[in-house]
JSON list of C-alpha atoms in Angstrom, two decimals:
[
{"chain": "A", "resi": 295, "resn": "UNK", "atom": "CA", "xyz": [-34.55, -40.31, 1.52]},
{"chain": "A", "resi": 296, "resn": "UNK", "atom": "CA", "xyz": [-32.91, -38.56, -1.40]},
{"chain": "A", "resi": 297, "resn": "UNK", "atom": "CA", "xyz": [-29.68, -36.73, -1.14]},
{"chain": "A", "resi": 298, "resn": "UNK", "atom": "CA", "xyz": [-30.77, -34.29, -3.83]},
{"chain": "A", "resi": 299, "resn": "UNK", "atom": "CA", "xyz": [-32.05, -30.93, -2.78]},
{"chain": "A", "resi": 300, "resn": "UNK", "atom": "CA", "xyz": [-35.11, -29.75, -4.67]},
{"chain": "A", "resi": 301, "resn": "UNK", "atom": "CA", "xyz": [-34.00, -27.42, -7.59]},
{"chain": "A", "resi": 302, "resn": "UNK", "atom": "CA", "xyz": [-30.32, -28.66, -7.47]},
{"chain": "A", "resi": 303, "resn": "UNK", "atom": "CA", "xyz": [-28.69, -31.25, -9.55]},
{"chain": "A", "resi": 304, "resn": "UNK", "atom": "CA", "xyz": [-27.61, -34.55, -7.89]},
{"chain": "A", "resi": 305, "resn": "UNK", "atom": "CA", "xyz": [-23.91, -35.48, -7.39]},
{"chain": "A", "resi": 306, "resn": "UNK", "atom": "CA", "xyz": [-24.12, -37.75, -10.34]},
{"chain": "A", "resi": 307, "resn": "UNK", "atom": "CA", "xyz": [-25.54, -35.04, -12.49]},
{"chain": "A", "resi": 308, "resn": "UNK", "atom": "CA", "xyz": [-22.75, -32.64, -11.35]},
{"chain": "A", "resi": 309, "resn": "UNK", "atom": "CA", "xyz": [-20.04, -35.24, -12.12]},
{"chain": "A", "resi": 310, "resn": "UNK", "atom": "CA", "xyz": [-21.52, -35.89, -15.47]},
{"chain": "A", "resi": 311, "resn": "UNK", "atom": "CA", "xyz": [-21.50, -32.07, -16.26]},
{"chain": "A", "resi": 312, "resn": "UNK", "atom": "CA", "xyz": [-17.90, -31.79, -15.07]},
{"chain": "A", "resi": 313, "resn": "UNK", "atom": "CA", "xyz": [-16.83, -34.67, -17.24]},
{"chain": "A", "resi": 314, "resn": "UNK", "atom": "CA", "xyz": [-18.55, -32.96, -20.24]},
{"chain": "A", "resi": 315, "resn": "UNK", "atom": "CA", "xyz": [-16.68, -29.67, -19.47]},
{"chain": "A", "resi": 316, "resn": "UNK", "atom": "CA", "xyz": [-13.43, -31.57, -19.18]},
{"chain": "A", "resi": 317, "resn": "UNK", "atom": "CA", "xyz": [-14.04, -33.17, -22.48]},
{"chain": "A", "resi": 318, "resn": "UNK", "atom": "CA", "xyz": [-14.89, -29.74, -24.13]},
{"chain": "A", "resi": 319, "resn": "UNK", "atom": "CA", "xyz": [-11.72, -28.23, -22.65]},
{"chain": "A", "resi": 320, "resn": "UNK", "atom": "CA", "xyz": [-9.64, -31.04, -24.08]},
{"chain": "A", "resi": 321, "resn": "UNK", "atom": "CA", "xyz": [-11.21, -30.56, -27.48]},
{"chain": "A", "resi": 322, "resn": "UNK", "atom": "CA", "xyz": [-10.63, -26.79, -27.33]},
{"chain": "A", "resi": 323, "resn": "UNK", "atom": "CA", "xyz": [-7.08, -27.05, -26.16]},
{"chain": "A", "resi": 324, "resn": "UNK", "atom": "CA", "xyz": [-5.38, -27.07, -29.56]},
{"chain": "A", "resi": 325, "resn": "UNK", "atom": "CA", "xyz": [-7.20, -23.83, -30.38]},
{"chain": "A", "resi": 326, "resn": "UNK", "atom": "CA", "xyz": [-6.20, -22.22, -27.06]},
{"chain": "A", "resi": 327, "resn": "UNK", "atom": "CA", "xyz": [-2.57, -23.20, -27.71]},
{"chain": "A", "resi": 328, "resn": "UNK", "atom": "CA", "xyz": [-2.73, -21.77, -31.16]},
{"chain": "A", "resi": 329, "resn": "UNK", "atom": "CA", "xyz": [-4.08, -18.45, -29.62]},
{"chain": "A", "resi": 330, "resn": "UNK", "atom": "CA", "xyz": [-1.23, -18.50, -27.17]},
{"chain": "A", "resi": 331, "resn": "UNK", "atom": "CA", "xyz": [1.37, -18.94, -29.92]},
{"chain": "A", "resi": 332, "resn": "UNK", "atom": "CA", "xyz": [-0.33, -16.17, -31.98]},
{"chain": "A", "resi": 333, "resn": "UNK", "atom": "CA", "xyz": [-0.01, -13.80, -28.99]},
{"chain": "A", "resi": 334, "resn": "UNK", "atom": "CA", "xyz": [3.60, -14.66, -28.55]},
{"chain": "A", "resi": 335, "resn": "UNK", "atom": "CA", "xyz": [4.27, -14.07, -32.17]},
{"chain": "A", "resi": 336, "resn": "UNK", "atom": "CA", "xyz": [2.52, -10.69, -31.93]},
{"chain": "A", "resi": 337, "resn": "UNK", "atom": "CA", "xyz": [4.83, -9.83, -28.97]},
{"chain": "A", "resi": 338, "resn": "UNK", "atom": "CA", "xyz": [7.93, -10.91, -30.92]},
{"chain": "A", "resi": 339, "resn": "UNK", "atom": "CA", "xyz": [6.89, -8.60, -33.80]},
{"chain": "A", "resi": 340, "resn": "UNK", "atom": "CA", "xyz": [6.70, -5.68, -31.39]},
{"chain": "A", "resi": 341, "resn": "UNK", "atom": "CA", "xyz": [8.68, -6.36, -28.21]},
{"chain": "A", "resi": 342, "resn": "UNK", "atom": "CA", "xyz": [8.01, -2.94, -26.79]},
{"chain": "A", "resi": 343, "resn": "UNK", "atom": "CA", "xyz": [4.22, -3.04, -27.19]},
{"chain": "A", "resi": 344, "resn": "UNK", "atom": "CA", "xyz": [2.80, -3.37, -23.72]},
{"chain": "A", "resi": 345, "resn": "UNK", "atom": "CA", "xyz": [-0.73, -4.09, -24.99]},
{"chain": "A", "resi": 346, "resn": "UNK", "atom": "CA", "xyz": [0.52, -7.23, -26.78]},
{"chain": "A", "resi": 347, "resn": "UNK", "atom": "CA", "xyz": [2.33, -8.32, -23.62]},
{"chain": "A", "resi": 348, "resn": "UNK", "atom": "CA", "xyz": [-0.88, -7.84, -21.63]},
{"chain": "A", "resi": 349, "resn": "UNK", "atom": "CA", "xyz": [-2.86, -9.91, -24.19]},
{"chain": "A", "resi": 350, "resn": "UNK", "atom": "CA", "xyz": [-0.32, -12.74, -23.82]},
{"chain": "A", "resi": 351, "resn": "UNK", "atom": "CA", "xyz": [-0.67, -12.50, -20.05]},
{"chain": "A", "resi": 352, "resn": "UNK", "atom": "CA", "xyz": [-4.48, -12.63, -20.32]},
{"chain": "A", "resi": 353, "resn": "UNK", "atom": "CA", "xyz": [-4.44, -15.76, -22.52]},
{"chain": "A", "resi": 354, "resn": "UNK", "atom": "CA", "xyz": [-1.99, -17.46, -20.16]},
{"chain": "A", "resi": 355, "resn": "UNK", "atom": "CA", "xyz": [-4.10, -16.48, -17.12]},
{"chain": "A", "resi": 356, "resn": "UNK", "atom": "CA", "xyz": [-7.28, -17.90, -18.73]},
{"chain": "A", "resi": 357, "resn": "UNK", "atom": "CA", "xyz": [-5.61, -21.10, -19.77]},
{"chain": "A", "resi": 358, "resn": "UNK", "atom": "CA", "xyz": [-3.97, -21.66, -16.33]},
{"chain": "A", "resi": 359, "resn": "UNK", "atom": "CA", "xyz": [-7.31, -21.29, -14.63]},
{"chain": "A", "resi": 360, "resn": "UNK", "atom": "CA", "xyz": [-9.25, -23.49, -17.06]},
{"chain": "A", "resi": 361, "resn": "UNK", "atom": "CA", "xyz": [-6.52, -26.15, -17.05]},
{"chain": "A", "resi": 362, "resn": "UNK", "atom": "CA", "xyz": [-6.60, -26.40, -13.27]},
{"chain": "A", "resi": 363, "resn": "UNK", "atom": "CA", "xyz": [-10.39, -26.53, -13.19]},
{"chain": "A", "resi": 364, "resn": "UNK", "atom": "CA", "xyz": [-10.88, -29.07, -15.87]},
{"chain": "A", "resi": 365, "resn": "UNK", "atom": "CA", "xyz": [-8.39, -31.78, -14.81]},
{"chain": "A", "resi": 366, "resn": "UNK", "atom": "CA", "xyz": [-5.07, -30.60, -16.12]},
{"chain": "A", "resi": 367, "resn": "UNK", "atom": "CA", "xyz": [-3.28, -29.31, -13.01]},
{"chain": "A", "resi": 368, "resn": "UNK", "atom": "CA", "xyz": [0.26, -29.64, -14.42]},
{"chain": "A", "resi": 369, "resn": "UNK", "atom": "CA", "xyz": [-0.66, -27.54, -17.41]},
{"chain": "A", "resi": 370, "resn": "UNK", "atom": "CA", "xyz": [-2.29, -25.06, -15.14]},
{"chain": "A", "resi": 371, "resn": "UNK", "atom": "CA", "xyz": [0.81, -24.82, -12.89]},
{"chain": "A", "resi": 372, "resn": "UNK", "atom": "CA", "xyz": [3.09, -24.48, -15.96]},
{"chain": "A", "resi": 373, "resn": "UNK", "atom": "CA", "xyz": [0.97, -21.74, -17.37]},
{"chain": "A", "resi": 374, "resn": "UNK", "atom": "CA", "xyz": [0.91, -19.88, -13.98]},
{"chain": "A", "resi": 375, "resn": "UNK", "atom": "CA", "xyz": [4.77, -20.00, -13.95]},
{"chain": "A", "resi": 376, "resn": "UNK", "atom": "CA", "xyz": [4.90, -18.55, -17.42]},
{"chain": "A", "resi": 377, "resn": "UNK", "atom": "CA", "xyz": [2.23, -16.07, -16.51]},
{"chain": "A", "resi": 378, "resn": "UNK", "atom": "CA", "xyz": [4.50, -14.98, -13.53]},
{"chain": "A", "resi": 379, "resn": "UNK", "atom": "CA", "xyz": [7.39, -14.46, -16.00]},
{"chain": "A", "resi": 380, "resn": "UNK", "atom": "CA", "xyz": [5.19, -12.33, -18.17]},
{"chain": "A", "resi": 381, "resn": "UNK", "atom": "CA", "xyz": [4.10, -10.27, -15.22]},
{"chain": "A", "resi": 382, "resn": "UNK", "atom": "CA", "xyz": [7.68, -9.50, -14.39]},
{"chain": "A", "resi": 383, "resn": "UNK", "atom": "CA", "xyz": [8.16, -8.30, -17.95]},
{"chain": "A", "resi": 384, "resn": "UNK", "atom": "CA", "xyz": [5.03, -6.14, -17.60]},
{"chain": "A", "resi": 385, "resn": "UNK", "atom": "CA", "xyz": [6.48, -4.51, -14.44]},
{"chain": "A", "resi": 386, "resn": "UNK", "atom": "CA", "xyz": [9.54, -3.52, -16.31]},
{"chain": "A", "resi": 387, "resn": "UNK", "atom": "CA", "xyz": [9.66, -0.75, -18.95]},
{"chain": "A", "resi": 388, "resn": "UNK", "atom": "CA", "xyz": [9.83, -3.23, -21.77]},
{"chain": "A", "resi": 389, "resn": "UNK", "atom": "CA", "xyz": [11.12, -6.60, -22.78]},
{"chain": "A", "resi": 390, "resn": "UNK", "atom": "CA", "xyz": [13.80, -7.90, -25.08]},
{"chain": "A", "resi": 391, "resn": "UNK", "atom": "CA", "xyz": [13.82, -10.50, -27.67]},
{"chain": "A", "resi": 392, "resn": "UNK", "atom": "CA", "xyz": [15.83, -12.62, -25.32]},
{"chain": "A", "resi": 393, "resn": "UNK", "atom": "CA", "xyz": [13.06, -12.25, -22.66]},
{"chain": "A", "resi": 394, "resn": "UNK", "atom": "CA", "xyz": [10.45, -13.39, -25.32]},
{"chain": "A", "resi": 395, "resn": "UNK", "atom": "CA", "xyz": [12.74, -16.28, -26.41]},
{"chain": "A", "resi": 396, "resn": "UNK", "atom": "CA", "xyz": [12.69, -17.51, -22.73]},
{"chain": "A", "resi": 397, "resn": "UNK", "atom": "CA", "xyz": [8.87, -17.30, -22.66]},
{"chain": "A", "resi": 398, "resn": "UNK", "atom": "CA", "xyz": [8.69, -19.14, -26.07]},
{"chain": "A", "resi": 399, "resn": "UNK", "atom": "CA", "xyz": [10.93, -21.93, -24.67]},
{"chain": "A", "resi": 400, "resn": "UNK", "atom": "CA", "xyz": [8.71, -22.23, -21.60]},
{"chain": "A", "resi": 401, "resn": "UNK", "atom": "CA", "xyz": [5.55, -22.29, -23.77]},
{"chain": "A", "resi": 402, "resn": "UNK", "atom": "CA", "xyz": [7.10, -25.03, -26.02]},
{"chain": "A", "resi": 403, "resn": "UNK", "atom": "CA", "xyz": [7.66, -27.08, -22.89]},
{"chain": "A", "resi": 404, "resn": "UNK", "atom": "CA", "xyz": [3.98, -27.04, -21.81]},
{"chain": "A", "resi": 405, "resn": "UNK", "atom": "CA", "xyz": [2.64, -30.53, -21.06]}
]
């Protein structure tokens, strides 16, 4: 008797697809990190711009979720921690260059 339900992929097919997604994530990671650094630089150029800070938060949020899903749990957890720092800045009326320096240092420490 087959474990595969009609119309659904087998466990082996799912594992193969997951491995392919993990590989694609790893290949795309340098580009994602470049996007993160670009957003950080944009925030540094205009520390009071809430839209730029929200974009940095969005990029961190997406990276945290993808990292956790595709086999990089430490990267995901580190991104979530930085995301929380950015959220606290978003809750305030603005951020300082020192705040952004702390975020930059945390980003530079990403695994």
